[in-house]
Every structure is written in structure tokens, then in C-alpha cells.
Coordinates of C-alpha atoms in Angstrom, one line a residue:
X14 CA 75.9 -125.6 -63.2
X15 CA 75.6 -122.7 -60.8
X16 CA 78.6 -121.4 -58.8
X17 CA 78.6 -122.2 -55.1
X18 CA 80.9 -121.2 -52.3
X19 CA 81.1 -124.9 -51.6
X20 CA 81.5 -126.8 -54.8
X21 CA 79.8 -130.0 -55.7
X22 CA 77.1 -129.8 -52.9
X23 CA 73.5 -130.9 -53.3
X24 CA 71.2 -128.2 -54.7
X25 CA 67.6 -129.6 -54.8
X26 CA 66.2 -126.5 -56.5
X27 CA 69.0 -126.3 -59.2
X28 CA 67.8 -125.8 -62.8
X29 CA 71.1 -127.3 -63.9
X30 CA 70.6 -130.7 -62.4
X31 CA 73.1 -133.4 -63.6
X32 CA 72.8 -137.1 -63.9
X33 CA 74.5 -138.9 -61.0
X34 CA 75.5 -142.5 -60.6
X35 CA 76.6 -143.4 -57.0
X36 CA 78.9 -146.2 -55.8
X37 CA 80.3 -147.2 -59.2
X38 CA 82.6 -150.3 -59.4
X39 CA 84.5 -151.6 -62.4
X40 CA 82.1 -152.9 -65.1
X41 CA 79.1 -152.4 -62.7
X42 CA 76.4 -149.8 -63.3
X43 CA 74.7 -148.9 -60.1
X44 CA 71.4 -147.1 -59.4
X45 CA 70.7 -144.0 -61.4
X46 CA 69.6 -140.9 -59.6
X47 CA 68.2 -138.0 -61.6
X48 CA 68.0 -134.8 -59.7
X49 CA 69.9 -131.9 -58.2
X50 CA 72.8 -133.7 -56.6
X51 CA 76.1 -132.3 -57.7
X52 CA 79.5 -133.8 -57.4
X53 CA 81.3 -134.8 -54.2
X54 CA 84.6 -132.9 -53.9
X55 CA 86.4 -135.9 -52.4
X56 CA 88.4 -137.7 -55.0
X57 CA 89.4 -141.3 -55.2
X58 CA 92.9 -141.5 -54.0
X59 CA 94.1 -143.3 -57.0
X60 CA 92.5 -141.0 -59.5
X61 CA 91.7 -141.8 -63.1
X62 CA 94.1 -143.9 -65.1
X63 CA 95.5 -141.8 -68.0
X64 CA 96.2 -144.9 -70.1
X65 CA 92.6 -146.1 -69.8
X66 CA 91.2 -142.7 -70.6
X67 CA 93.4 -142.7 -73.7
X68 CA 92.4 -146.1 -74.9
X69 CA 88.7 -146.3 -74.3
X70 CA 87.4 -143.0 -75.8
X71 CA 84.9 -143.3 -78.6
X72 CA 87.1 -140.9 -80.5
X73 CA 90.1 -138.7 -79.8
X74 CA 90.2 -135.5 -81.8
X75 CA 92.9 -132.9 -82.0
X76 CA 96.7 -133.1 -82.4
X77 CA 98.8 -134.9 -79.8
X78 CA 100.9 -131.8 -79.6
X79 CA 97.9 -129.6 -78.5
X80 CA 98.7 -127.8 -75.3
X81 CA 95.5 -128.8 -73.6
X82 CA 93.7 -132.2 -73.4
X83 CA 90.3 -132.8 -71.9
X84 CA 88.0 -135.8 -71.4
X85 CA 84.3 -135.3 -72.1
X86 CA 81.8 -137.7 -70.6
X87 CA 78.3 -137.8 -72.1
X88 CA 75.3 -140.0 -72.6
X89 CA 73.3 -139.4 -75.8
X90 CA 70.1 -139.7 -73.8
X91 CA 71.2 -137.0 -71.3
X92 CA 69.3 -133.7 -71.9
X93 CA 72.0 -131.7 -70.0
X94 CA 74.6 -133.2 -72.3
X95 CA 72.5 -131.8 -75.2
X96 CA 72.5 -128.4 -73.6
X97 CA 76.3 -128.7 -73.1
X98 CA 76.7 -129.6 -76.8
X99 CA 74.6 -126.6 -77.8
X100 CA 76.6 -124.2 -75.6
X101 CA 80.1 -125.5 -76.1
X102 CA 80.2 -127.9 -79.1
X103 CA 81.2 -125.3 -81.7
X104 CA 83.8 -123.7 -79.4
X105 CA 85.4 -127.1 -78.7
X106 CA 85.5 -127.9 -82.4
X107 CA 87.1 -124.6 -83.2
X108 CA 89.8 -125.0 -80.5
X109 CA 90.5 -128.5 -82.0
X110 CA 90.8 -127.0 -85.5
X111 CA 93.1 -124.2 -84.2
X112 CA 95.5 -126.8 -82.7
X113 CA 94.8 -125.7 -79.1
X114 CA 92.8 -128.6 -77.8
X115 CA 92.8 -132.4 -77.9
X116 CA 89.5 -134.0 -76.8
X117 CA 88.8 -137.6 -75.7
X118 CA 85.0 -138.3 -76.0
X119 CA 83.6 -140.9 -73.6
X120 CA 80.0 -142.0 -74.4
X121 CA 78.3 -143.5 -71.3
X122 CA 75.2 -145.8 -71.4
X123 CA 73.6 -145.6 -68.0
X124 CA 70.5 -143.9 -69.3
X125 CA 69.4 -146.9 -71.3
X126 CA 66.6 -147.4 -68.7
X127 CA 64.9 -144.1 -69.6
X128 CA 64.8 -144.8 -73.3
X129 CA 61.8 -146.3 -75.0
X130 CA 63.8 -149.2 -76.4
X131 CA 65.7 -149.8 -73.2
X132 CA 69.1 -149.7 -75.0
X133 CA 69.2 -146.4 -76.9
X134 CA 72.2 -145.1 -75.0
X135 CA 74.2 -148.3 -75.9
X136 CA 73.1 -148.3 -79.5
X137 CA 73.9 -144.6 -80.0
X138 CA 77.2 -145.1 -78.3
X139 CA 77.9 -148.0 -80.6
X140 CA 76.9 -145.9 -83.6
X141 CA 79.4 -143.2 -82.4
X142 CA 82.1 -146.0 -82.3
X143 CA 81.3 -146.9 -85.9
X144 CA 81.6 -143.3 -87.0
X145 CA 84.6 -142.6 -84.9
X146 CA 86.5 -145.6 -86.3
X147 CA 85.4 -145.3 -89.9
X148 CA 85.3 -141.6 -90.6
X149 CA 87.2 -138.3 -90.1
X150 CA 86.9 -136.2 -87.0
X151 CA 84.7 -133.7 -88.9
X152 CA 82.2 -136.4 -89.7
X153 CA 82.3 -137.7 -86.1
X154 CA 81.8 -134.2 -84.7
X155 CA 78.8 -133.6 -87.0
X156 CA 77.3 -136.9 -86.1
X157 CA 77.9 -136.3 -82.4
X158 CA 76.1 -132.9 -82.7
X159 CA 73.3 -134.3 -84.8
X160 CA 72.5 -137.1 -82.3
X161 CA 72.0 -134.5 -79.6
X162 CA 69.9 -132.4 -81.8
X163 CA 67.6 -135.4 -82.5
X164 CA 67.7 -136.7 -78.9
X165 CA 64.7 -138.8 -77.9
X166 CA 62.6 -137.8 -74.9
X167 CA 63.3 -139.5 -71.6
X168 CA 60.6 -142.1 -70.8
X169 CA 59.1 -141.4 -74.2
X170 CA 57.1 -143.7 -76.4
X171 CA 59.8 -144.1 -79.1
X172 CA 63.4 -143.4 -79.9
X173 CA 65.7 -143.8 -82.9
X174 CA 66.2 -147.2 -84.5
X175 CA 69.5 -148.4 -85.8
X176 CA 68.3 -147.6 -89.3
X177 CA 67.5 -144.1 -88.1
X178 CA 71.0 -143.7 -86.6
X179 CA 72.5 -145.0 -89.9
X180 CA 70.5 -142.4 -91.9
X181 CA 71.8 -139.6 -89.6
X182 CA 75.3 -140.9 -90.1
X183 CA 74.8 -140.8 -93.9
X184 CA 73.5 -137.3 -93.7
X185 CA 76.8 -136.2 -92.0
X186 CA 78.8 -137.8 -94.8
X187 CA 79.5 -141.4 -93.4
X188 CA 80.4 -144.0 -96.0
X189 CA 78.2 -147.0 -96.8
X190 CA 80.5 -149.2 -94.8
X191 CA 80.1 -147.1 -91.7
X192 CA 76.3 -146.9 -92.3
X193 CA 76.2 -150.7 -92.3
X194 CA 78.2 -150.8 -89.1
X195 CA 75.6 -148.5 -87.5
X196 CA 72.5 -150.3 -88.8
X197 CA 73.9 -153.7 -87.9
X198 CA 74.8 -152.5 -84.3
X199 CA 78.2 -154.0 -84.9
X200 CA 79.9 -152.0 -82.2
X201 CA 77.3 -151.9 -79.5
X202 CA 79.1 -154.4 -77.3
X203 CA 82.4 -152.7 -77.8
X204 CA 80.7 -149.4 -76.8
X205 CA 79.3 -151.0 -73.7
X206 CA 82.7 -152.2 -72.5
X207 CA 84.2 -148.8 -73.2
X208 CA 81.4 -147.1 -71.4
X209 CA 81.9 -149.3 -68.3
X210 CA 85.6 -148.5 -68.3
X211 CA 85.0 -144.8 -68.8
X212 CA 82.4 -144.8 -66.0
X213 CA 84.9 -146.4 -63.6
X214 CA 87.5 -143.7 -64.5
X215 CA 84.9 -141.0 -64.0
X216 CA 83.9 -142.4 -60.7
X217 CA 87.6 -142.3 -59.6
X218 CA 87.7 -138.6 -60.5
X219 CA 84.5 -137.8 -58.7
X220 CA 85.0 -139.7 -55.4
X221 CA 82.8 -142.7 -56.2
X222 CA 80.0 -140.8 -58.1
X223 CA 79.5 -140.0 -61.7
X224 CA 77.7 -137.2 -63.6
X225 CA 77.0 -136.3 -67.2
X226 CA 78.1 -134.1 -68.7
X227 CA 81.5 -133.9 -67.1
X228 CA 84.7 -132.5 -68.4
X229 CA 88.0 -133.6 -66.9
X230 CA 91.3 -131.8 -67.3
X231 CA 94.4 -133.6 -66.0
X232 CA 92.0 -135.9 -64.2
X233 CA 90.2 -133.1 -62.4
X234 CA 86.6 -132.0 -63.0
X235 CA 86.3 -128.6 -64.7
X236 CA 83.8 -126.4 -63.0
X237 CA 81.0 -124.3 -64.5
X238 CA 80.7 -126.2 -67.8
X239 CA 77.0 -125.5 -68.0
X240 CA 77.5 -121.7 -67.9
X241 CA 78.6 -121.0 -71.5
X242 CA 82.1 -121.3 -72.8
X243 CA 84.1 -119.4 -70.2
X244 CA 85.3 -122.7 -68.8
X245 CA 87.0 -123.5 -72.1
X246 CA 88.4 -120.0 -72.5
X247 CA 90.0 -120.3 -69.1
X248 CA 91.5 -123.7 -69.9
X249 CA 93.0 -122.5 -73.1
X250 CA 94.3 -119.2 -71.6
X251 CA 96.0 -121.2 -68.8
X252 CA 97.9 -123.1 -71.5
X253 CA 98.7 -120.2 -73.8

């Protein structure tokens, strides 16, 4: 996301457009706007609830003793989330392995409407729940990265079936039990509930709007996450 003298202002010509959801209420997904609107700097007075962020993540990776904790909000249909994963995924994983970072992953589902099946965001988020609960962090991170690598096109003619998602999970080392969880769609409803709760918390952090990808640190949005890994270097150096 480009630097601006005034942060989070609309930039209609931005090549780093993010996905925005305005006027979000608890458990209600409002109208999706795809474009160059960036975040509003005015925060909800209450701010996100730490206990909710901690309880509804698809997976929490990293030691509880890590000096820095971040919340990462993504949708598996979001192309800018794919770009974020390509830029920062490996650096995040290394910081986790080095004991410097704890990450709470929140998989949102508001891009269902641009998937061929109409529910791909939900089904892929459910698959991530299966892998997160049934496998190690390494398998989860590989699966997370693989889903972005195989991301279906927006408004395309096809996307990945549950059987396809289960096959990808198997390729990353998931057990037969986890593969069945994915192929059966066993955690889709759980993922939808978690996504709605996460969306509400994200809206509180962003003054009634929501965007993917977003990284929060101590409940505040981290700037410049689409410009390489300098954002992560700064966070880690601030806690060193």
C-alpha cells in the first residue's frame, strides 16, 4: 500500500487497492466494495477485544512468550492477500520459528460472492480450521501458503471443490482424518462464525470499515504491509 502524507485516504488510481467492507455490525456482512478506498483513520472508541481476537483465530502460531503478537486478517479469495503472502509469508514463518513472533490468523469470508461456487471463501476458511485444529503449525502454514498459490480467479468459471482442498491438505502432510474433515466441509459453519466475529473486531480497529489484508499490532493497523517486509522488520526491532 503506498505511503501517503495522510494515511488511510481514498486513492482511486492506487495499484495496491484493498478490499473494503463498510458499516460492519456483529455477525452482519455488509456491502463489499472492491477498489482503491483505503482505511479510515478514525478508530472505534472501544477498539478490538483482545479475548475475542485470541479465541476466534483459525490458528495461533508462535510461542506465548514471543515479544510481538500480530493479528493477520485475510480472505483466501483476495488477490492482494495472495500478494501479501508471497511477500511476507516466509518472513513471518521465520520470525515465528525464531521465537520472535506470535501470529493469530483470521480467515474472513466476505468474498464468497466473487467465487464461482458462491461459497469458496467459507469452504477454504473451513478447510483452514480443519488443518489448524488437526495438524502442526508447519502443516497449517504450508496449507495456508498453498491455498493462496492455487487461488481461483475472481468471478471465474470454477474454483476448488472440497475434494480439491482435501488433496492440497494431503500434499502438505495432513492426516487422513484432517483430509476427511476438509472434504466433508465439517468446519465451514464454525469458520463462518469465527469470520463474522473477526470481521467485527477488524471493523472496530478500522473505524467501521474492514480491509484485507490487514495486520493489527496491539489492536492498531500496521502500515505499509504491501511494500515488502520492512513493516515486519520494524515491528520486531521495536520489541528487541
